Amino acid sequence: MADQISALEIKDITKQFPGVLANDKVSLNLKKGEIHALLGENGAGKTTLMNMVYGLYHPDHGQIFVNGQEAHIKEPTDAINLGIGMVHQHFMLIPVFTVAENIVLGNETIKGLQLDRRAASQRIRELSQQFGLEIDPNAMTGELPVGVQQRVEIIKALYRHCNVLILDEPTAVLTPQEADDLFRIMRELTQRGVSIIFISHKLKEVLAIADRITVLRGGRVVGETTPQTSDEHSLAAMMVGREVLLTVEKEKAQPKEVVLHVEGLRVKDKREHEAVAGVMLEVRAGEVLGIAGVQGNGQTELVEALTGLTHSFGGKMILAGQDVTNATPRRLVDAGIAHVPEDRHQFGMIKSYPIADNMILNTYHQEPYARRRTMNNKAIEEHAKRLVAQYDVRTPSVYTKGEALSGGNQQKMVVAREFSRPIKLLIAAQPTRGLDVGSIEFIHKRIIEQRDAGAAVLLVSAELDEVMSVSDRIAVMYRGKIIATVEAKTATREQLGLLMAGITPEQVAQK
Amino acid sequence: MTTQALPLAQPQTSFWSRLGNARRYIMIATVIGILLLITVLIGRVENTVADIVASFIATTITFATPLTLGALSGLYCERSGVVNIAIEGMMLGSCFFGFIAAGYFKGLGLPDQTALWLGVLIAMFSGLLFAALHAVLSIRFKVNQIISGTVINILAVGLTGYLNRQLFFQQGAHQLQSAGTLSRMPIPLLSDLPLIGGVFNQPPITYLALILVIVTQFVIFKTVWGLRTRAVGEHPRAADTVGINVYKMRYANVLIGGAIAGLAGAFFTLQSVGAFEPGMTAGRGFIALAALIFGNWSPVGAFAAALLFASAQAFQINLQFYSALVPPELDFLKKSQIVGMLPYVLTMVALTGIVGRTTAPAEDGIPYEKGE
């Protein structure tokens, strides 16, 4: 029977990278017209597997079958010819090209010597009507919101007549509403015969959209299930390999005096655009203020300005009554700010330094680690050993280089350093990005500990679940401004999602 | 819960900054106009205004030829993502080999113009060979492209200097004859036009340069080749994922650029001077690179920038010519060092970004690593 033939079948694929077995005898079976979720933590080997299906990597062992026929995919062209399309996590779009140019690239039609732009636009409009994907072929791609850029990627695949579509972490850059819209599109596609592989590490989404779920852990398939026979807890346990707490356990906050007061702060980004356009916020001792927002709405620049990594050009920052606007990072550290940076490799650690030295990056000039002009190696070692034990950093020695640690352990190292001295204000930016569920649980616990010890906490995260579960109050940032602040207890995903898209309650009421 | 309406933060823009690309063309036209005006004011005692303007325009077009070709050479390379600071070296090397070849063919008894045309072909071919070296180093071996370019620049100086000594000054060396220069090819009717007639009474390489500006503008922005070239220069991985061979595109474009640099080199020995001197390209390759940048990596923009720098050279030549007429209060204009600096000073000013920043292809100069 034709229905029994899989759209795509992966058999015993193995891929070894230097030092890592990325995929170990992975098998997966994508039926026609289904949405098959590939669930796993960062580094579980999901993207590697799909890159092999798409011809970007080549498997060491194993076979791939498309429509029951064995396929030898050496180049993306082979995959495209077999009807496989892929939307990469980092979009493969050229910002200075129009939508139409991006879509036809590599598959152009010509009229005489010229590109036939009219025929391309025509075909794109047809596709966009057929699948309900609204798009303007003549728009400049780089100026479109990410949700729309994603639509361009999907049309790009459809333009090449794909019947297997791979979506790699497609919701990472979307607001909840945009994600709902994507799910609608995905269902529409499957009704028209497209089979979809949906890569994700978000349990809720996988349960909401998938027909079947394959879970990867450490490069191996640890199970296959369906949303009907599993729930968030069982999936999380499969992903991590043990039971995990998905919610953050915490007491009610006891807010005290204002620690951080920011007024009208304005910051430019690297391209000299105003990224933070007059932010007002207050964080009190003993509370967590979460900042929600889609990536790229000025959160990065706000954090950089608050930690002295960049200059603001307007507004004030007051820390415990002192004006510290545009103070140096050293002064801010001494005044009691701890910073868990968004990009730990750039700002959080020195990769080629041993753990012991990484642990004193903010205190190396102070007693007992410094004795006049020389370093006190004994004190440094003791300090590092204590923190490694206390924060459960898995390492053979405190003299192991930072870069040799896994992402989760690197982050624990950063957290250990920042949390191990008396602090007034903790600024944590995407503190759990790229971490496994176990490390996330650990870091959330520590953040709440700091809050309960009387620190003011500013948490910036693009993961709405994280903001909602850790924060006491939530401020939503949109286009460089805080457009609303709500109580975390009463906030709903829908309400925050609308705010993240810049839609305030007044605007909703008007509609 | 506090909420408020949120107007988008608009960066303040002045009229001048909103002009964007047009600013550059306005600036170029203004500077050329000023230089021309000064020349006219000084020279009109002896010549008619019409004659001065016509001669200034013709000289500018002549000087703009190697700059335009050099810039187009760099354009193919850099649009595909390979930085080319070796335009100078490619020009110098090819102007030498083109010259030798023309002399050789003349020695075989071919007519002068035929020998010169063959010389042009050899010049283009040697430009292509230099480019092949740059391509292999920077695409295959992923050498830092600035270093690879510097290597070629130094190689060209050493190689041409050495061979020049061996061929012409060593005792008993075979004396090569010069085949002269390519003759002017006046275009009927157009060359009789007042003021701009001189533009249509030029030797062939100048026409080729003008034609190549138009052709390149078409190729880069209207054809499949151009779309793919720009794609591999902006986001090679994106191009790779739709089945475009990034390496092939880069090789091909660097080689095309090399052949055009060779044509620029031919200008010096086969069209302009009719002899070879060591180091005779005198930094024109670098000024061409500046024209490419100032022209925002577009053929027409680069041509306009080349005209700007060339007009400074034309100004310098004219002032030397009218040196006796320069009024005493403008005495400094007689000093050739001062006026001779002008093309280089203009280049620097243009590159400071005062007249608007330009944007290079996003992945210009970054070697592409394919996954395994």
Coordinates of N, CA and C in Angstrom, one line a residue, chain B residues 144-322:
Chain B
N144 N 44.9 34.5 4.9 CA 44.4 35.8 5.1 C 44.5 36.6 3.8
Q145 N 43.4 37.2 3.3 CA 43.4 37.8 2.0 C 44.2 39.0 1.8
I146 N 44.4 39.7 2.9 CA 45.2 40.9 2.9 C 46.7 40.5 2.7
I147 N 47.0 39.4 3.4 CA 48.4 38.9 3.2 C 48.6 38.4 1.8
S148 N 47.7 37.6 1.3 CA 47.8 37.1 -0.1 C 47.9 38.2 -1.1
G149 N 47.1 39.3 -0.9 CA 47.2 40.4 -1.8 C 48.5 41.1 -1.7
T150 N 49.0 41.3 -0.4 CA 50.3 41.9 -0.2 C 51.4 41.1 -0.9
V151 N 51.3 39.8 -0.8 CA 52.3 38.9 -1.4 C 52.4 39.2 -2.9
I152 N 51.2 39.3 -3.5 CA 51.1 39.5 -5.0 C 51.7 40.9 -5.4
N153 N 51.4 41.9 -4.5 CA 51.9 43.3 -4.8 C 53.4 43.3 -4.8
I154 N 54.0 42.6 -3.8 CA 55.4 42.6 -3.6 C 56.0 41.8 -4.8
L155 N 55.4 40.7 -5.0 CA 55.9 39.8 -6.1 C 55.9 40.5 -7.4
A156 N 54.9 41.3 -7.7 CA 54.8 42.0 -9.0 C 56.0 43.0 -9.1
V157 N 56.2 43.8 -8.0 CA 57.3 44.8 -8.0 C 58.6 44.1 -8.3
G158 N 58.9 43.0 -7.5 CA 60.2 42.3 -7.6 C 60.4 41.7 -9.0
L159 N 59.3 41.0 -9.4 CA 59.4 40.2 -10.7 C 59.6 41.1 -11.9
T160 N 58.8 42.2 -11.9 CA 58.9 43.1 -13.1 C 60.3 43.9 -13.0
G161 N 60.7 44.3 -11.8 CA 61.9 45.0 -11.7 C 63.1 44.1 -12.2
Y162 N 63.1 42.9 -11.7 CA 64.2 42.0 -12.0 C 64.2 41.7 -13.5
L163 N 63.1 41.2 -14.0 CA 63.0 40.9 -15.5 C 63.4 42.1 -16.3
N164 N 62.9 43.2 -15.9 CA 63.2 44.5 -16.7 C 64.7 44.7 -16.8
R165 N 65.4 44.5 -15.7 CA 66.9 44.7 -15.7 C 67.5 43.6 -16.6
Q166 N 67.1 42.4 -16.4 CA 67.7 41.3 -17.2 C 67.5 41.5 -18.7
L167 N 66.3 42.0 -19.1 CA 66.0 42.1 -20.5 C 66.6 43.3 -21.2
F168 N 66.7 44.4 -20.4 CA 67.1 45.6 -21.1 C 68.4 46.1 -20.8
F169 N 69.0 45.7 -19.6 CA 70.2 46.3 -19.3 C 71.4 45.4 -19.2
Q170 N 71.1 44.1 -19.1 CA 72.2 43.1 -19.1 C 72.9 43.2 -20.4
Q171 N 74.2 43.0 -20.4 CA 75.0 43.0 -21.6 C 74.6 41.8 -22.5
G172 N 74.5 42.1 -23.7 CA 74.2 41.0 -24.6 C 72.7 40.6 -24.6
A173 N 71.9 41.2 -23.8 CA 70.5 40.9 -23.7 C 69.8 41.4 -25.0
H174 N 68.8 40.6 -25.4 CA 68.1 40.9 -26.7 C 67.4 42.2 -26.5
Q175 N 67.6 43.1 -27.3 CA 66.9 44.4 -27.2 C 65.6 44.3 -27.8
L176 N 64.5 44.6 -27.0 CA 63.2 44.5 -27.5 C 62.8 45.9 -28.0
Q177 N 62.0 45.8 -29.1 CA 61.5 47.1 -29.6 C 60.1 47.4 -29.1
S178 N 59.8 48.7 -28.9 CA 58.5 49.0 -28.5 C 57.6 49.1 -29.7
A179 N 56.4 48.6 -29.6 CA 55.5 48.6 -30.7 C 54.7 49.9 -30.7
G180 N 55.1 50.9 -29.9 CA 54.3 52.2 -29.8 C 53.1 52.0 -29.0
T181 N 52.1 52.8 -29.3 CA 50.8 52.7 -28.5 C 49.6 52.5 -29.4
L182 N 48.6 52.0 -28.9 CA 47.3 51.8 -29.6 C 46.8 53.2 -30.1
S183 N 46.4 53.2 -31.3 CA 46.0 54.5 -31.9 C 44.6 54.9 -31.5
R184 N 44.3 56.2 -31.5 CA 43.0 56.7 -31.2 C 42.0 56.2 -32.2
M185 N 40.8 56.0 -31.8 CA 39.7 55.6 -32.7 C 38.6 56.5 -32.6
P186 N 38.6 57.6 -33.3 CA 37.5 58.6 -33.2 C 36.2 58.0 -33.7
I187 N 35.2 58.2 -33.0 CA 33.9 57.7 -33.3 C 33.2 58.8 -34.2
P188 N 32.8 58.4 -35.4 CA 32.2 59.4 -36.4 C 31.1 60.2 -35.7
L189 N 31.0 61.4 -36.1 CA 29.9 62.3 -35.5 C 30.1 62.7 -34.1
L190 N 30.1 61.7 -33.2 CA 30.2 62.0 -31.7 C 31.5 62.7 -31.4
S191 N 32.6 62.3 -32.1 CA 33.9 63.0 -31.8 C 33.9 64.4 -32.2
D192 N 33.0 64.8 -33.1 CA 32.9 66.2 -33.5 C 32.1 67.1 -32.6
L193 N 31.5 66.5 -31.6 CA 30.6 67.3 -30.7 C 31.5 68.3 -29.9
P194 N 30.9 69.5 -29.7 CA 31.7 70.5 -28.9 C 31.8 70.0 -27.4
L195 N 32.9 70.4 -26.7 CA 33.2 70.1 -25.3 C 33.4 68.7 -25.0
I196 N 32.5 67.8 -25.3 CA 32.6 66.4 -24.9 C 33.1 65.5 -26.1
G197 N 33.5 66.1 -27.2 CA 34.0 65.4 -28.4 C 35.2 64.5 -28.0
G198 N 36.0 65.0 -27.1 CA 37.3 64.3 -26.8 C 37.0 63.0 -26.2
V199 N 35.8 62.8 -25.5 CA 35.5 61.5 -24.9 C 35.4 60.5 -26.0
F200 N 35.0 60.9 -27.2 CA 34.8 59.9 -28.3 C 35.9 59.9 -29.3
N201 N 37.1 60.4 -28.8 CA 38.2 60.3 -29.7 C 39.4 59.8 -28.8
Q202 N 39.2 58.5 -28.4 CA 40.1 57.9 -27.5 C 40.7 56.6 -28.0
P203 N 41.8 56.1 -27.5 CA 42.2 54.8 -27.8 C 41.3 53.7 -27.3
P204 N 41.4 52.5 -27.8 CA 40.4 51.5 -27.5 C 40.2 51.1 -26.1
I205 N 41.3 51.0 -25.3 CA 41.1 50.5 -23.9 C 40.1 51.4 -23.1
T206 N 40.1 52.7 -23.4 CA 39.2 53.6 -22.7 C 37.8 53.3 -23.1
Y207 N 37.5 53.0 -24.4 CA 36.2 52.6 -24.7 C 35.8 51.3 -24.0
L208 N 36.7 50.4 -24.0 CA 36.4 49.1 -23.3 C 36.1 49.4 -21.9
A209 N 36.8 50.3 -21.2 CA 36.5 50.6 -19.8 C 35.0 51.1 -19.7
L210 N 34.6 52.0 -20.6 CA 33.3 52.6 -20.5 C 32.2 51.5 -20.8
I211 N 32.5 50.6 -21.8 CA 31.6 49.5 -22.1 C 31.5 48.6 -20.9
L212 N 32.6 48.3 -20.3 CA 32.6 47.3 -19.1 C 31.9 47.9 -17.9
V213 N 31.9 49.2 -17.8 CA 31.1 49.8 -16.7 C 29.6 49.4 -16.9
I214 N 29.1 49.6 -18.1 CA 27.7 49.3 -18.4 C 27.4 47.8 -18.3
V215 N 28.3 47.0 -18.9 CA 28.1 45.6 -18.9 C 28.1 45.0 -17.4
T216 N 29.1 45.5 -16.6 CA 29.2 45.0 -15.3 C 27.9 45.4 -14.5
Q217 N 27.5 46.6 -14.7 CA 26.3 47.1 -14.0 C 25.1 46.1 -14.3
F218 N 25.0 45.7 -15.5 CA 24.0 44.8 -16.0 C 24.2 43.4 -15.4
V219 N 25.4 42.9 -15.5 CA 25.7 41.6 -15.0 C 25.5 41.4 -13.6
I220 N 25.9 42.4 -12.8 CA 25.8 42.3 -11.3 C 24.4 42.4 -10.8
F221 N 23.6 43.3 -11.4 CA 22.3 43.5 -10.9 C 21.1 42.9 -11.6
K222 N 21.4 42.4 -12.8 CA 20.3 41.9 -13.6 C 20.3 40.5 -14.0
T223 N 21.5 39.9 -13.9 CA 21.6 38.5 -14.4 C 21.7 37.5 -13.2
V224 N 21.5 36.2 -13.6 CA 21.6 35.1 -12.6 C 23.0 35.1 -12.1
W225 N 24.0 35.3 -13.0 CA 25.4 35.3 -12.5 C 25.6 36.3 -11.4
G226 N 25.1 37.5 -11.6 CA 25.2 38.6 -10.7 C 24.6 38.3 -9.4
L227 N 23.3 37.7 -9.4 CA 22.6 37.4 -8.2 C 23.4 36.4 -7.4
R228 N 23.9 35.4 -8.1 CA 24.7 34.3 -7.3 C 26.0 34.9 -6.8
T229 N 26.6 35.7 -7.6 CA 27.9 36.3 -7.2 C 27.6 37.1 -5.9
R230 N 26.6 37.9 -5.9 CA 26.3 38.7 -4.7 C 25.9 37.8 -3.5
A231 N 25.2 36.8 -3.8 CA 24.8 35.8 -2.8 C 26.0 35.2 -2.1
V232 N 27.0 34.8 -2.8 CA 28.2 34.2 -2.2 C 29.0 35.2 -1.4
G233 N 28.9 36.5 -1.8 CA 29.6 37.5 -1.1 C 28.9 38.0 0.1
E234 N 27.6 37.8 0.2 CA 26.8 38.3 1.3 C 26.6 37.2 2.3
H235 N 26.3 36.0 1.9 CA 25.9 34.9 2.8 C 26.2 33.6 2.1
P236 N 27.5 33.2 2.1 CA 27.8 32.0 1.3 C 27.1 30.7 1.8
R237 N 26.8 30.6 3.0 CA 26.1 29.4 3.5 C 24.7 29.3 2.9
A238 N 24.1 30.5 2.9 CA 22.7 30.5 2.3 C 22.8 30.1 0.8
A239 N 23.8 30.5 0.1 CA 24.0 30.1 -1.3 C 24.2 28.6 -1.4
D240 N 25.1 28.1 -0.5 CA 25.4 26.7 -0.5 C 24.1 25.9 -0.2
T241 N 23.3 26.3 0.7 CA 22.1 25.5 0.9 C 21.1 25.5 -0.2
V242 N 21.2 26.4 -1.2 CA 20.3 26.3 -2.4 C 21.1 25.7 -3.5
G243 N 22.2 25.1 -3.3 CA 22.9 24.3 -4.3 C 23.9 25.1 -5.1
I244 N 24.3 26.3 -4.7 CA 25.2 27.1 -5.5 C 26.6 26.7 -5.0
N245 N 27.5 26.5 -5.9 CA 28.9 26.1 -5.5 C 29.7 27.4 -5.2
V246 N 29.9 27.6 -3.9 CA 30.5 28.9 -3.5 C 31.9 29.0 -4.0
Y247 N 32.6 27.9 -3.9 CA 34.0 28.0 -4.3 C 34.2 28.3 -5.8
K248 N 33.3 27.6 -6.6 CA 33.4 27.9 -8.1 C 33.1 29.3 -8.4
M249 N 32.0 29.9 -7.8 CA 31.6 31.2 -8.0 C 32.8 32.2 -7.7
R250 N 33.4 31.9 -6.6 CA 34.5 32.8 -6.1 C 35.7 32.7 -7.1
Y251 N 36.1 31.5 -7.4 CA 37.2 31.3 -8.4 C 36.9 32.1 -9.7
A252 N 35.7 31.9 -10.2 CA 35.4 32.5 -11.5 C 35.5 34.0 -11.4
N253 N 34.9 34.6 -10.4 CA 34.9 36.0 -10.3 C 36.2 36.6 -10.0
V254 N 37.1 35.9 -9.2 CA 38.4 36.4 -9.0 C 39.2 36.4 -10.3
L255 N 39.0 35.4 -11.1 CA 39.7 35.3 -12.4 C 39.2 36.3 -13.4
I256 N 37.9 36.6 -13.4 CA 37.4 37.7 -14.3 C 38.0 39.0 -13.8
G257 N 38.1 39.2 -12.5 CA 38.7 40.4 -12.0 C 40.1 40.5 -12.4
G258 N 40.9 39.4 -12.4 CA 42.3 39.4 -12.8 C 42.4 39.8 -14.3
A259 N 41.6 39.3 -15.1 CA 41.7 39.7 -16.5 C 41.4 41.2 -16.7
I260 N 40.5 41.7 -16.0 CA 40.2 43.1 -16.1 C 41.3 44.0 -15.6
A261 N 42.0 43.5 -14.5 CA 43.1 44.2 -14.0 C 44.2 44.2 -15.0
G262 N 44.3 43.1 -15.8 CA 45.3 43.0 -16.8 C 45.0 44.0 -17.9
L263 N 43.8 44.2 -18.2 CA 43.4 45.2 -19.2 C 43.8 46.6 -18.7
A264 N 43.6 46.8 -17.4 CA 44.0 48.1 -16.8 C 45.5 48.3 -16.9
G265 N 46.3 47.2 -16.7 CA 47.7 47.2 -16.8 C 48.1 47.6 -18.3
A266 N 47.4 47.0 -19.2 CA 47.7 47.2 -20.6 C 47.6 48.7 -21.0
F267 N 46.7 49.4 -20.3 CA 46.6 50.8 -20.5 C 47.9 51.5 -20.4
F268 N 48.7 51.2 -19.4 CA 49.9 51.9 -19.1 C 51.0 51.8 -20.3
T269 N 51.3 50.5 -20.6 CA 52.4 50.3 -21.6 C 51.9 50.3 -23.0
L270 N 50.7 50.0 -23.3 CA 50.2 49.7 -24.6 C 49.3 50.8 -25.2
Q271 N 48.8 51.6 -24.3 CA 47.9 52.7 -24.8 C 48.5 54.1 -24.4
S272 N 49.1 54.2 -23.2 CA 49.4 55.5 -22.7 C 50.9 55.9 -23.0
V273 N 51.8 55.0 -22.6 CA 53.2 55.4 -22.7 C 54.0 54.8 -23.8
G274 N 53.9 53.5 -24.0 CA 54.6 52.8 -25.1 C 56.0 52.4 -24.6
A275 N 56.2 52.4 -23.3 CA 57.4 51.9 -22.7 C 57.1 51.4 -21.3
F276 N 58.0 50.6 -20.7 CA 57.8 50.1 -19.3 C 58.9 50.8 -18.4
E277 N 58.4 51.3 -17.3 CA 59.3 51.7 -16.2 C 58.9 51.0 -15.0
P278 N 59.9 50.6 -14.2 CA 59.6 49.9 -12.9 C 58.6 50.8 -12.1
G279 N 57.7 50.2 -11.5 CA 56.7 50.8 -10.6 C 55.8 51.9 -11.3
M280 N 55.6 51.7 -12.6 CA 54.9 52.7 -13.3 C 53.4 52.9 -13.0
T281 N 52.9 51.9 -12.3 CA 51.4 52.0 -12.0 C 51.2 53.0 -10.8
A282 N 52.3 53.3 -10.1 CA 52.3 54.4 -9.1 C 51.1 54.5 -8.2
G283 N 50.7 53.3 -7.7 CA 49.6 53.4 -6.7 C 48.2 53.5 -7.3
R284 N 48.1 53.5 -8.7 CA 46.8 53.6 -9.3 C 45.9 52.4 -8.9
G285 N 46.5 51.3 -8.7 CA 45.7 50.1 -8.2 C 45.0 50.4 -6.9
F286 N 45.7 51.1 -6.0 CA 45.1 51.4 -4.7 C 44.1 52.4 -4.8
I287 N 44.3 53.4 -5.7 CA 43.3 54.5 -5.9 C 42.0 53.8 -6.5
A288 N 42.3 52.8 -7.4 CA 41.1 52.1 -8.0 C 40.3 51.4 -6.9
L289 N 41.1 50.8 -5.9 CA 40.4 50.2 -4.8 C 39.6 51.2 -4.0
A290 N 40.2 52.4 -3.8 CA 39.4 53.4 -3.1 C 38.2 53.8 -3.9
A291 N 38.3 53.9 -5.2 CA 37.2 54.2 -6.0 C 36.1 53.2 -5.9
L292 N 36.5 51.9 -5.8 CA 35.5 50.8 -5.6 C 34.7 51.0 -4.3
I293 N 35.5 51.3 -3.2 CA 34.9 51.5 -1.9 C 34.0 52.7 -1.9
F294 N 34.6 53.9 -2.4 CA 33.8 55.1 -2.4 C 32.6 55.0 -3.3
G295 N 32.7 54.2 -4.3 CA 31.5 53.9 -5.2 C 30.6 52.9 -4.7
N296 N 30.8 52.5 -3.4 CA 29.9 51.5 -2.8 C 29.7 50.2 -3.5
W297 N 30.8 49.7 -4.1 CA 30.8 48.4 -4.7 C 29.8 48.3 -5.9
S298 N 29.5 49.5 -6.5 CA 28.6 49.4 -7.6 C 29.4 49.9 -8.8
P299 N 29.2 49.4 -10.0 CA 30.0 49.8 -11.2 C 29.9 51.3 -11.5
V300 N 28.7 51.8 -11.6 CA 28.5 53.2 -11.9 C 29.1 54.1 -10.8
G301 N 28.9 53.7 -9.5 CA 29.5 54.5 -8.4 C 31.0 54.5 -8.5
A302 N 31.6 53.3 -8.8 CA 33.0 53.3 -8.9 C 33.5 54.1 -10.0
F303 N 32.8 54.1 -11.1 CA 33.2 54.9 -12.3 C 33.2 56.4 -11.9
A304 N 32.1 56.8 -11.2 CA 32.0 58.2 -10.8 C 33.2 58.6 -9.9
A305 N 33.5 57.7 -9.0 CA 34.6 57.9 -8.1 C 35.9 58.0 -8.8
A306 N 36.1 57.1 -9.8 CA 37.3 57.1 -10.7 C 37.4 58.5 -11.4
L307 N 36.3 59.0 -11.9 CA 36.3 60.3 -12.5 C 36.7 61.4 -11.6
L308 N 36.3 61.3 -10.3 CA 36.7 62.3 -9.3 C 38.3 62.3 -9.2
F309 N 38.8 61.1 -8.9 CA 40.2 61.0 -8.7 C 41.0 61.4 -10.0
A310 N 40.4 61.0 -11.1 CA 41.1 61.3 -12.4 C 41.1 62.8 -12.7
S311 N 40.0 63.5 -12.2 CA 39.9 64.9 -12.5 C 41.0 65.7 -11.7
A312 N 41.3 65.1 -10.5 CA 42.4 65.7 -9.7 C 43.7 65.6 -10.5
Q313 N 43.9 64.5 -11.2 CA 45.1 64.3 -11.9 C 45.1 65.2 -13.1
A314 N 44.0 65.4 -13.8 CA 43.9 66.3 -14.9 C 44.1 67.7 -14.5
F315 N 43.7 68.0 -13.3 CA 43.9 69.4 -12.7 C 45.4 69.6 -12.6
Q316 N 46.1 68.6 -12.1 CA 47.5 68.7 -11.8 C 48.2 69.0 -13.2
I317 N 47.9 68.2 -14.2 CA 48.5 68.3 -15.5 C 48.3 69.7 -16.1
N318 N 47.0 70.1 -16.0 CA 46.7 71.5 -16.5 C 47.4 72.6 -15.8
L319 N 47.6 72.5 -14.5 CA 48.3 73.5 -13.8 C 49.8 73.6 -14.2
Q320 N 50.3 72.4 -14.4 CA 51.7 72.4 -14.9 C 51.8 73.1 -16.2
F321 N 50.8 72.8 -17.1 CA 50.8 73.4 -18.4 C 50.6 74.9 -18.3
Y322 N 49.8 75.4 -17.4 CA 49.5 76.8 -17.3 C 50.3 77.5 -16.3

